[in-house]
Amino acid sequence: MSGMEQEDFVFLEALNQRGTVFLVRQRSSGRILVARQMSPGQAEIFETIRGMNARHVPAVRAIEAQRDGTTFVYEDYIQGVTLRQRMEAEPPLTKEDAVWLGRQLCQALAPLHRANIVHRDIKPENIVLGADSQVYLIDFGIARVEKAGRSADTALLGTHGYAAPEQFGFCQSDTRADIYSLGVVLNQMVTGAFPNEVRADGLLGDVIAKCTNLDPQQRYSNVRELDAALAALPCRRAVPPQPAARKGYPYPLCLVPGFRSGSGQKALAAIAAVFWFFVFAAAGYSSAAGDPVEGLIVTGVLAIPVGSYVLVFDLFGIHRYIPFLKKAQGRGMRIAATAAAVLLWGAAVFLVTVFAAAAVTAVLH
């Protein structure tokens, strides 16, 4: 993409501890999007998704190659709650609700499977009950394209308990691996447990048993067959709980620190902080009036907290441009790396201020 297109995306905040998923705003459209950092090979899957316009999958708006060899994929931010949040907040779903949700997930998988894309990580955390009462399948971070002739997956990935046995090296995972995971999720919706712990009873239990058969040959051969089996069961349109809305402030106010989350309390705290910052800045420059050396010192003193705030809260995704922050993995490492960056910033500003003040003093005297 061109430099102009790259500048179209403003990074608002990191959404995971690894610093690979971000909430962004697209200047040209005003959309709130999710940016995911991917390897070039994984980005090819999103290229396919971008062209298929799948109904229950977040729309891919742009794909942008980076200088470090990675790629950013920009997709719609889905406002809602995850199935995991729904399951933890309320009692298990009824069988009728689970059938309705399961059928929507079949509709999400159908176009993907036609393109030989296997999601490989279907679990409650990756299923969003949208504010529009639609179900969305998200996070294709470990998805793969099924390739003929392979005896096993190149990388053994998946979430324990949800991933089909073949994802751990028994044979190559194909679209039936997603059917296995969907069966596990269906069982959890109504029982709150994995199928090997408590199996749903009745006709839905029979469907789940076939989905989760250890032998892929004994499962439904495709999601159309699974959808047809679910269609024969009683179904009721599930009404998800009202999602916690992301209260967005209008552009460009949403880019201002304190206003990014939409929280009124944070916005008030930000206004108070900015007010006192300018009070101290005005007092400092007022006392330094007419003295360029003192003016430099005041500027240096004010630059330290400003830069520290930018680093601590990763404003505009600045961590992406600092190698040791970008590579830091885990919460502890990221906190330590950020603290180191703040110390380095403070030391650098202090040294620059001292040398600049000495140079100005030498010139004046």
mmCIF file of N, CA, C and O in Angstrom, residues 208-240:
data_model
loop_
_atom_site.group_PDB
_atom_site.id
_atom_site.type_symbol
_atom_site.label_atom_id
_atom_site.label_comp_id
_atom_site.label_asym_id
_atom_site.label_seq_id
_atom_site.Cartn_x
_atom_site.Cartn_y
_atom_site.Cartn_z
ATOM 1 N N ILE A 208 -23.973 -33.845 18.637
ATOM 2 C CA ILE A 208 -22.682 -33.526 19.242
ATOM 3 C C ILE A 208 -21.768 -34.747 19.232
ATOM 4 O O ILE A 208 -20.568 -34.647 18.960
ATOM 5 N N ALA A 209 -22.325 -35.931 19.518
ATOM 6 C CA ALA A 209 -21.530 -37.161 19.524
ATOM 7 C C ALA A 209 -20.906 -37.415 18.155
ATOM 8 O O ALA A 209 -19.748 -37.829 18.058
ATOM 9 N N LYS A 210 -21.683 -37.163 17.097
ATOM 10 C CA LYS A 210 -21.142 -37.367 15.759
ATOM 11 C C LYS A 210 -20.085 -36.318 15.423
ATOM 12 O O LYS A 210 -19.067 -36.633 14.802
ATOM 13 N N CYS A 211 -20.313 -35.072 15.841
ATOM 14 C CA CYS A 211 -19.332 -34.009 15.596
ATOM 15 C C CYS A 211 -17.990 -34.327 16.247
ATOM 16 O O CYS A 211 -16.924 -34.043 15.676
ATOM 17 N N THR A 212 -18.031 -34.880 17.452
ATOM 18 C CA THR A 212 -16.820 -35.039 18.261
ATOM 19 C C THR A 212 -16.244 -36.449 18.215
ATOM 20 O O THR A 212 -15.433 -36.817 19.063
ATOM 21 N N ASN A 213 -16.644 -37.225 17.231
ATOM 22 C CA ASN A 213 -16.055 -38.557 17.064
ATOM 23 C C ASN A 213 -14.551 -38.413 16.826
ATOM 24 O O ASN A 213 -14.121 -37.538 16.075
ATOM 25 N N LEU A 214 -13.757 -39.254 17.475
ATOM 26 C CA LEU A 214 -12.297 -39.150 17.342
ATOM 27 C C LEU A 214 -11.839 -39.453 15.922
ATOM 28 O O LEU A 214 -10.791 -38.962 15.493
ATOM 29 N N ASP A 215 -12.609 -40.220 15.190
ATOM 30 C CA ASP A 215 -12.279 -40.556 13.804
ATOM 31 C C ASP A 215 -12.942 -39.542 12.875
ATOM 32 O O ASP A 215 -14.174 -39.486 12.800
ATOM 33 N N PRO A 216 -12.170 -38.738 12.140
ATOM 34 C CA PRO A 216 -12.772 -37.731 11.254
ATOM 35 C C PRO A 216 -13.743 -38.339 10.246
ATOM 36 O O PRO A 216 -14.714 -37.679 9.838
ATOM 37 N N GLN A 217 -13.500 -39.592 9.848
ATOM 38 C CA GLN A 217 -14.360 -40.228 8.863
ATOM 39 C C GLN A 217 -15.771 -40.448 9.399
ATOM 40 O O GLN A 217 -16.726 -40.589 8.624
ATOM 41 N N GLN A 218 -15.914 -40.492 10.723
ATOM 42 C CA GLN A 218 -17.211 -40.764 11.337
ATOM 43 C C GLN A 218 -17.978 -39.481 11.679
ATOM 44 O O GLN A 218 -19.098 -39.552 12.177
ATOM 45 N N ARG A 219 -17.382 -38.347 11.439
ATOM 46 C CA ARG A 219 -18.067 -37.072 11.695
ATOM 47 C C ARG A 219 -18.911 -36.680 10.476
ATOM 48 O O ARG A 219 -18.874 -37.348 9.441
ATOM 49 N N TYR A 220 -19.623 -35.559 10.597
ATOM 50 C CA TYR A 220 -20.277 -34.994 9.424
ATOM 51 C C TYR A 220 -19.189 -34.633 8.422
ATOM 52 O O TYR A 220 -18.137 -34.094 8.791
ATOM 53 N N SER A 221 -19.428 -34.906 7.172
ATOM 54 C CA SER A 221 -18.380 -34.680 6.176
ATOM 55 C C SER A 221 -18.199 -33.206 5.848
ATOM 56 O O SER A 221 -17.140 -32.788 5.370
ATOM 57 N N ASN A 222 -19.224 -32.386 6.118
ATOM 58 C CA ASN A 222 -19.117 -30.943 5.875
ATOM 59 C C ASN A 222 -20.162 -30.218 6.715
ATOM 60 O O ASN A 222 -21.057 -30.840 7.301
ATOM 61 N N VAL A 223 -20.048 -28.898 6.772
ATOM 62 C CA VAL A 223 -20.965 -28.130 7.630
ATOM 63 C C VAL A 223 -22.373 -28.088 7.065
ATOM 64 O O VAL A 223 -23.326 -27.819 7.802
ATOM 65 N N ARG A 224 -22.533 -28.363 5.774
ATOM 66 C CA ARG A 224 -23.897 -28.417 5.222
ATOM 67 C C ARG A 224 -24.667 -29.574 5.853
ATOM 68 O O ARG A 224 -25.846 -29.440 6.179
ATOM 69 N N GLU A 225 -23.986 -30.710 6.025
ATOM 70 C CA GLU A 225 -24.638 -31.855 6.668
ATOM 71 C C GLU A 225 -24.952 -31.538 8.130
ATOM 72 O O GLU A 225 -26.026 -31.867 8.629
ATOM 73 N N LEU A 226 -24.005 -30.889 8.802
ATOM 74 C CA LEU A 226 -24.237 -30.518 10.203
ATOM 75 C C LEU A 226 -25.386 -29.527 10.307
ATOM 76 O O LEU A 226 -26.258 -29.657 11.182
ATOM 77 N N ASP A 227 -25.421 -28.541 9.424
ATOM 78 C CA ASP A 227 -26.490 -27.541 9.454
ATOM 79 C C ASP A 227 -27.845 -28.205 9.213
ATOM 80 O O ASP A 227 -28.849 -27.855 9.861
ATOM 81 N N ALA A 228 -27.874 -29.171 8.311
ATOM 82 C CA ALA A 228 -29.128 -29.882 8.041
ATOM 83 C C ALA A 228 -29.582 -30.674 9.270
ATOM 84 O O ALA A 228 -30.780 -30.724 9.579
ATOM 85 N N ALA A 229 -28.615 -31.259 9.985
ATOM 86 C CA ALA A 229 -28.959 -32.010 11.195
ATOM 87 C C ALA A 229 -29.500 -31.070 12.267
ATOM 88 O O ALA A 229 -30.467 -31.402 12.972
ATOM 89 N N LEU A 230 -28.908 -29.894 12.400
ATOM 90 C CA LEU A 230 -29.378 -28.927 13.382
ATOM 91 C C LEU A 230 -30.730 -28.349 12.983
ATOM 92 O O LEU A 230 -31.573 -28.054 13.836
ATOM 93 N N ALA A 231 -30.946 -28.201 11.665
ATOM 94 C CA ALA A 231 -32.213 -27.635 11.180
ATOM 95 C C ALA A 231 -33.391 -28.528 11.520
ATOM 96 O O ALA A 231 -34.542 -28.060 11.590
ATOM 97 N N ALA A 232 -33.127 -29.826 11.734
ATOM 98 C CA ALA A 232 -34.200 -30.758 12.068
ATOM 99 C C ALA A 232 -34.579 -30.704 13.545
ATOM 100 O O ALA A 232 -35.554 -31.334 13.967
ATOM 101 N N LEU A 233 -33.827 -29.918 14.341
ATOM 102 C CA LEU A 233 -34.083 -29.822 15.776
ATOM 103 C C LEU A 233 -34.848 -28.539 16.097
ATOM 104 O O LEU A 233 -34.798 -27.566 15.326
ATOM 105 N N PRO A 234 -35.561 -28.499 17.225
ATOM 106 C CA PRO A 234 -36.234 -27.252 17.624
ATOM 107 C C PRO A 234 -35.229 -26.114 17.741
ATOM 108 O O PRO A 234 -34.115 -26.297 18.262
ATOM 109 N N CYS A 235 -35.605 -24.954 17.236
ATOM 110 C CA CYS A 235 -34.676 -23.816 17.195
ATOM 111 C C CYS A 235 -35.389 -22.571 17.668
ATOM 112 O O CYS A 235 -36.576 -22.373 17.391
ATOM 113 N N ARG A 236 -34.664 -21.730 18.394
ATOM 114 C CA ARG A 236 -35.227 -20.460 18.849
ATOM 115 C C ARG A 236 -34.161 -19.391 18.683
ATOM 116 O O ARG A 236 -32.994 -19.609 19.003
ATOM 117 N N ARG A 237 -34.557 -18.250 18.190
ATOM 118 C CA ARG A 237 -33.606 -17.152 17.999
ATOM 119 C C ARG A 237 -33.088 -16.690 19.350
ATOM 120 O O ARG A 237 -33.845 -16.211 20.191
ATOM 121 N N ALA A 238 -31.797 -16.854 19.581
ATOM 122 C CA ALA A 238 -31.195 -16.471 20.858
ATOM 123 C C ALA A 238 -31.013 -14.964 20.921
ATOM 124 O O ALA A 238 -30.595 -14.340 19.959
ATOM 125 N N VAL A 239 -31.362 -14.386 22.039
ATOM 126 C CA VAL A 239 -31.165 -12.953 22.242
ATOM 127 C C VAL A 239 -29.995 -12.768 23.195
ATOM 128 O O VAL A 239 -30.105 -13.060 24.386
ATOM 129 N N PRO A 240 -28.842 -12.332 22.690
ATOM 130 C CA PRO A 240 -27.680 -12.177 23.569
ATOM 131 C C PRO A 240 -27.882 -11.033 24.543
ATOM 132 O O PRO A 240 -28.696 -10.130 24.300
#
